Every structure is written in C-alpha cells, then in structure tokens.
Tab-separated table of C-alpha atoms in Angstrom:
chain	number	residue	atom	x	y	z
A	1	MET	CA	0.092	-0.147	-0.384
A	2	ILE	CA	1.526	3.617	-1.037
A	3	ASP	CA	2.275	5.579	2.069
A	4	LYS	CA	0.810	9.013	1.029
A	5	ARG	CA	1.777	10.853	4.277
A	6	VAL	CA	4.134	14.251	4.203
A	7	ALA	CA	5.616	15.683	7.136
A	8	ASN	CA	4.032	18.690	7.335
A	9	VAL	CA	2.280	21.879	5.612
A	10	GLU	CA	5.653	23.136	4.228
A	11	ILE	CA	6.183	20.066	2.405
A	12	ALA	CA	2.489	19.139	1.250
A	13	LEU	CA	2.395	22.399	-0.715
A	14	ALA	CA	6.025	23.098	-1.881
A	15	ASP	CA	5.353	22.667	-5.328
A	16	ILE	CA	2.296	25.136	-5.501
A	17	LYS	CA	3.510	28.204	-7.983
A	18	ASP	CA	1.942	31.681	-8.747
A	19	GLY	CA	-0.590	31.764	-11.269
A	20	GLN	CA	-1.901	28.486	-10.525
A	21	THR	CA	-5.785	27.183	-10.292
A	22	ILE	CA	-6.382	25.823	-7.144
A	23	MET	CA	-9.815	23.876	-5.490
A	24	LEU	CA	-10.388	24.115	-1.704
A	25	GLY	CA	-12.637	22.320	-0.184
A	26	GLY	CA	-15.238	23.577	2.674
A	27	PHE	CA	-18.643	25.264	3.249
A	28	GLY	CA	-18.375	28.718	4.626
A	29	LEU	CA	-15.439	28.378	7.158
A	30	CYS	CA	-16.553	24.591	7.943
A	31	GLY	CA	-14.257	22.085	6.968
A	32	ILE	CA	-11.940	24.811	5.226
A	33	PRO	CA	-8.203	23.648	5.074
A	34	GLU	CA	-7.042	26.164	7.429
A	35	ASN	CA	-3.431	24.860	7.683
A	36	CYS	CA	-3.214	24.687	4.071
A	37	ILE	CA	-4.623	28.581	3.531
A	38	ALA	CA	-2.280	29.786	6.070
A	39	GLU	CA	0.806	28.478	4.138
A	40	LEU	CA	-0.459	30.061	1.049
A	41	VAL	CA	-0.639	33.320	2.743
A	42	LYS	CA	2.637	32.924	4.501
A	43	LYS	CA	4.264	31.471	0.837
A	44	ASN	CA	2.873	34.810	-0.686
A	45	ILE	CA	1.641	32.761	-3.673
A	46	THR	CA	-0.074	35.421	-5.994
A	47	ASN	CA	-2.428	35.410	-9.211
A	48	LEU	CA	-4.116	32.549	-8.070
A	49	THR	CA	-7.340	31.421	-9.606
A	50	CYS	CA	-9.236	29.855	-6.506
A	51	ILE	CA	-12.318	27.176	-6.874
A	52	SER	CA	-14.477	27.085	-3.664
A	53	ASN	CA	-17.994	27.965	-2.522
A	54	ASN	CA	-17.474	31.289	-1.015
A	55	ALA	CA	-14.341	33.027	0.317
A	56	GLY	CA	-14.551	32.636	4.157
A	57	VAL	CA	-14.524	36.138	5.822
A	58	ASP	CA	-12.468	39.150	6.094
A	59	ASN	CA	-9.662	38.152	8.206
A	60	PHE	CA	-9.885	34.268	8.021
A	61	GLY	CA	-10.149	31.563	5.296
A	62	LEU	CA	-9.562	32.172	1.919
A	63	GLY	CA	-10.494	36.120	3.140
A	64	GLN	CA	-6.966	36.139	3.876
A	65	LEU	CA	-5.366	35.730	0.589
A	66	LEU	CA	-7.844	38.612	-0.690
A	67	GLN	CA	-6.724	40.760	2.071
A	68	LYS	CA	-3.086	40.543	0.303
A	69	LYS	CA	-4.686	40.917	-3.441
A	70	GLN	CA	-2.843	36.982	-3.896
A	71	ILE	CA	-5.965	36.167	-5.983
A	72	LYS	CA	-6.478	36.932	-9.233
A	73	LYS	CA	-9.521	35.263	-10.226
A	74	MET	CA	-12.454	33.695	-7.889
A	75	ILE	CA	-14.897	31.027	-9.051
A	76	ALA	CA	-17.633	30.632	-6.129
A	77	SER	CA	-21.258	30.381	-5.762
A	78	TYR	CA	-21.461	33.369	-3.717
A	79	VAL	CA	-19.733	36.514	-2.001
A	80	GLY	CA	-21.105	35.465	1.554
A	81	GLU	CA	-19.862	37.473	4.988
A	82	ASN	CA	-16.906	38.521	2.941
A	83	ALA	CA	-16.907	42.324	2.718
A	84	GLU	CA	-13.168	42.607	0.964
A	85	PHE	CA	-14.605	39.947	-1.775
A	86	GLU	CA	-17.427	42.338	-2.566
A	87	ARG	CA	-15.416	45.348	-2.583
A	88	GLN	CA	-12.841	43.781	-5.116
A	89	MET	CA	-15.667	42.419	-6.867
A	90	LEU	CA	-17.342	45.603	-7.497
A	91	SER	CA	-14.298	47.441	-8.005
A	92	GLY	CA	-13.353	45.388	-10.858
A	93	GLU	CA	-9.863	44.619	-8.733
A	94	LEU	CA	-10.655	40.516	-8.659
A	95	GLU	CA	-12.220	38.753	-11.486
A	96	VAL	CA	-15.153	36.928	-10.198
A	97	GLN	CA	-17.013	33.799	-11.974
A	98	LEU	CA	-20.435	33.363	-10.046
A	99	THR	CA	-21.729	30.044	-10.636
A	100	PRO	CA	-24.798	28.447	-9.137
A	101	GLN	CA	-24.037	26.489	-6.205
A	102	GLY	CA	-25.045	23.167	-7.575
A	103	THR	CA	-23.368	23.632	-11.009
A	104	LEU	CA	-20.561	24.183	-8.845
A	105	ALA	CA	-20.542	21.230	-7.164
A	106	GLU	CA	-21.161	19.339	-10.248
A	107	LYS	CA	-18.385	20.699	-12.163
A	108	CYS	CA	-15.911	19.297	-9.329
A	109	ARG	CA	-18.009	15.884	-9.306
A	110	ALA	CA	-17.691	15.904	-13.144
A	111	ALA	CA	-13.827	16.610	-12.912
A	112	GLN	CA	-13.620	13.860	-10.528
A	113	ALA	CA	-15.296	11.385	-12.357
A	114	GLY	CA	-13.386	12.199	-15.573
A	115	ILE	CA	-16.667	13.690	-17.643
A	116	PRO	CA	-15.421	16.456	-19.734
A	117	ALA	CA	-19.126	18.306	-19.775
A	118	PHE	CA	-22.427	18.036	-18.923
A	119	TYR	CA	-25.842	19.951	-19.701
A	120	THR	CA	-27.948	21.592	-16.880
A	121	PRO	CA	-30.827	23.866	-16.820
A	122	ALA	CA	-29.063	25.831	-13.750
A	123	GLY	CA	-28.479	29.661	-14.907
A	124	TYR	CA	-30.304	29.425	-18.701
A	125	GLY	CA	-31.518	32.821	-19.287
A	126	THR	CA	-29.112	34.900	-17.054
A	127	GLU	CA	-26.246	35.794	-17.411
A	128	VAL	CA	-24.464	32.484	-16.472
A	129	ALA	CA	-25.612	31.438	-20.111
A	130	GLU	CA	-23.969	34.217	-22.213
A	131	GLY	CA	-21.286	32.503	-24.410
A	132	LYS	CA	-22.372	28.851	-23.931
A	133	GLU	CA	-23.864	26.361	-25.980
A	134	THR	CA	-27.526	25.453	-25.142
A	135	LYS	CA	-29.581	22.609	-26.111
A	136	GLU	CA	-33.165	21.495	-25.605
A	137	PHE	CA	-34.124	18.229	-23.596
A	138	LYS	CA	-37.648	16.998	-23.026
A	139	GLU	CA	-38.856	20.661	-24.028
A	140	LYS	CA	-36.472	22.404	-21.706
A	141	MET	CA	-33.319	24.588	-22.643
A	142	HIS	CA	-30.025	23.398	-20.716
A	143	ILE	CA	-26.575	25.307	-21.073
A	144	LEU	CA	-23.463	22.877	-21.404
A	145	GLU	CA	-21.138	23.445	-18.586
A	146	HIS	CA	-17.236	22.337	-18.415
A	147	ALA	CA	-15.836	20.358	-15.674
A	148	PHE	CA	-13.288	22.235	-13.827
A	149	ASP	CA	-9.571	21.998	-14.556
A	150	ALA	CA	-7.572	22.575	-11.779
A	151	ASP	CA	-4.121	22.349	-10.752
A	152	PHE	CA	-4.252	21.189	-6.935
A	153	SER	CA	-7.651	20.405	-5.084
A	154	ILE	CA	-7.071	21.103	-1.312
A	155	VAL	CA	-9.127	19.557	1.064
A	156	LYS	CA	-9.627	18.957	4.857
A	157	ALA	CA	-11.031	16.117	6.407
A	158	TRP	CA	-11.875	14.670	9.903
A	159	LYS	CA	-9.976	11.293	9.657
A	160	GLY	CA	-7.822	9.885	7.304
A	161	ASP	CA	-5.001	7.383	6.987
A	162	TYR	CA	-1.586	6.840	5.408
A	163	ALA	CA	-3.115	5.513	2.257
A	164	GLY	CA	-5.241	8.496	1.537
A	165	ASN	CA	-8.592	7.534	2.799
A	166	LEU	CA	-10.672	10.303	4.004
A	167	ILE	CA	-14.177	10.772	6.513
A	168	PHE	CA	-15.325	14.044	6.377
A	169	LYS	CA	-17.832	15.240	9.230
A	170	GLY	CA	-21.324	16.728	9.010
A	171	THR	CA	-21.435	19.782	6.349
A	172	ALA	CA	-17.459	19.519	5.701
A	173	ARG	CA	-18.622	16.920	3.475
A	174	ASN	CA	-20.400	19.059	0.910
A	175	PHE	CA	-17.660	20.658	-1.569
A	176	ASN	CA	-14.533	18.486	0.325
A	177	ALA	CA	-15.825	15.119	-1.281
A	178	PRO	CA	-16.546	16.068	-4.823
A	179	MET	CA	-13.330	18.116	-4.604
A	180	SER	CA	-11.013	15.343	-3.677
A	181	GLY	CA	-9.497	13.785	-6.808
A	182	ALA	CA	-10.859	16.550	-9.126
A	183	ALA	CA	-7.514	17.985	-9.754
A	184	LYS	CA	-4.202	16.799	-10.935
A	185	ILE	CA	-2.876	16.780	-7.571
A	186	THR	CA	-5.331	16.603	-4.218
A	187	ILE	CA	-4.048	17.484	-0.926
A	188	ALA	CA	-5.664	16.608	2.112
A	189	GLU	CA	-5.051	18.097	5.652
A	190	VAL	CA	-6.561	16.053	8.364
A	191	GLU	CA	-7.676	16.462	12.224
A	192	GLU	CA	-6.378	12.649	12.983
A	193	LEU	CA	-4.234	10.574	10.950
A	194	VAL	CA	-4.022	7.179	11.507
A	195	GLU	CA	-2.638	3.687	10.122
A	196	PRO	CA	-4.070	2.033	7.401
A	197	GLY	CA	-7.011	-0.742	8.752
A	198	VAL	CA	-8.106	1.789	11.388
A	199	LEU	CA	-10.667	3.474	9.664
A	200	ASP	CA	-14.181	1.470	9.201
A	201	PRO	CA	-14.077	0.599	5.313
A	202	ASN	CA	-17.999	1.174	5.341
A	203	GLU	CA	-17.281	4.803	6.892
A	204	ILE	CA	-14.917	5.838	4.486
A	205	HIS	CA	-16.085	8.623	2.258
A	206	ILE	CA	-13.181	9.494	-0.586
A	207	PRO	CA	-10.816	6.188	-1.353
A	208	GLY	CA	-7.071	6.676	-1.213
A	209	ILE	CA	-6.812	6.344	-4.868
A	210	MET	CA	-8.198	10.075	-5.043
A	211	VAL	CA	-5.663	11.537	-2.731
A	212	GLN	CA	-1.724	12.650	-3.488
A	213	ARG	CA	-0.793	13.567	-0.370
A	214	ILE	CA	-2.123	13.806	3.461
A	215	PHE	CA	-0.324	15.337	6.462
A	216	GLN	CA	-1.858	15.982	9.800
A	217	GLY	CA	-2.917	19.527	10.536
A	218	GLU	CA	-1.123	21.323	13.630
A	219	LYS	CA	-4.215	23.135	15.005
A	220	PHE	CA	-8.193	24.202	14.075
A	221	GLU	CA	-9.649	27.347	14.743
A	222	LYS	CA	-12.961	26.325	13.491
A	223	ARG	CA	-14.494	29.923	13.676
A	224	ILE	CA	-18.192	30.349	13.001
A	225	GLU	CA	-19.226	33.093	10.543
A	226	LYS	CA	-22.078	34.441	12.510
A	227	VAL	CA	-23.375	33.158	16.430
A	228	THR	CA	-26.805	33.019	16.924
A	229	THR	CA	-28.154	32.132	20.282
A	230	ARG	CA	-31.301	32.251	21.745
A	231	LYS	CA	-32.824	34.485	24.356
A	232	LYS	CA	-33.161	32.504	27.699
C-alpha cells in the first residue's frame, strides 16, 4: 500500500506556484483547510485562480488571501460574509465568476469522474448562460458546462489514513468530497491521521486512490461565521 504521508504543510504545498488554479474545500468556514490556506498566505503565492463555494470572511479562510491580493480570479457560488470580496468584485480589482451552487458542485464532481462536460438547466436565460452552448432536452433548455481543470485540490477531512482514505464530518463533506480527486494533485489535511486498517471501510467517504498527499494539521480554530443564540 502506498504511504502518502508528508511531514507537514510546508512539504505538502512546496510545488504550488504563482498563477495556478486551486480548488479549496469547505462550506462557509466549515471544513476549510486552515493549515494550507495559512501556508499559501505565508508563501505569498500570487495570481491564483481559486475555486471554492465562497471566500470565507474578511480575516479568516480565503479572506486572508484576498486581503493580500493573492487571488486574481475567484470562482464561487456567492460572495457570502466577506466584505473585502464584495469590494474587490465591485471595484473590478478581482475577476469573479459567480456560479450556481449546484453547478459548482457538479463541475467538481464531473472533474473527479473524468467527465469533460454536462448539460444543466441552471442559469439558462441569465448572465450565467452568456457565450455557452445551449440545447433542448424534454422541452426544457439547458446550457453546457465544462468540468473544472485545476492544478491542485486542497481539502480538509476529519480523519484519514496513510493511504489517503478520508472521512469527513457533517457539513464539511459538501465540497471537500467532490473536490477530492478533481484536480491533478489532491492534498488532504486531516485532524487525525491513523494507520491503514484503523478506519471502518464502511465509513470512508473518499478512497485513497483520489489523494496524492496527506498530513495531520497542527491546529484548527474552526471559527463560526455568525454566532446566533436564543434568549434564555
């Protein structure tokens, strides 16, 4: 069995270069690869095209890369809670490709499965469809969407083993799972890294064949975007 462990985040991200396209898993701030994002900030990688459901908040998650102007283009489903993302988009400093959330997920899954393109009705008749091929199926118009073509996919899992098998927890599974194996190289940071055979095969969400590098993160803040509590 291939041992895909690397010692730390520095080694895992050593060959990421300026101008590359990177998928980053997570949903809001849930399940984001915190260690890898911090390392990208530290390495000062620039002119990145980032594919993610959203861009975190102003001072955490992908928001840290936006603050330092390291992202050239953002492909996401919404601006979310990030005021700096909104400011850069409206000012024209940042190229933004807003994509329906289901289409974004399917473009990841298609890349993972080796499917080059697919038709979807989502976005037909809107700016999303501009310049794209359209076709009618069962009396309903669809637009042609192409699978993503990314250099790296960076995901975060709850547990993983040396062979790259991954288990996600709760909402963190939303985009981390379809992004695994959807790029040329998939890097996984995990909260707990165990020996092969420890994980229950019935609980594994992503098989190790889809992961090239895996390491255990040092710490996870797991911030909450917006805390809402009920009155006593």
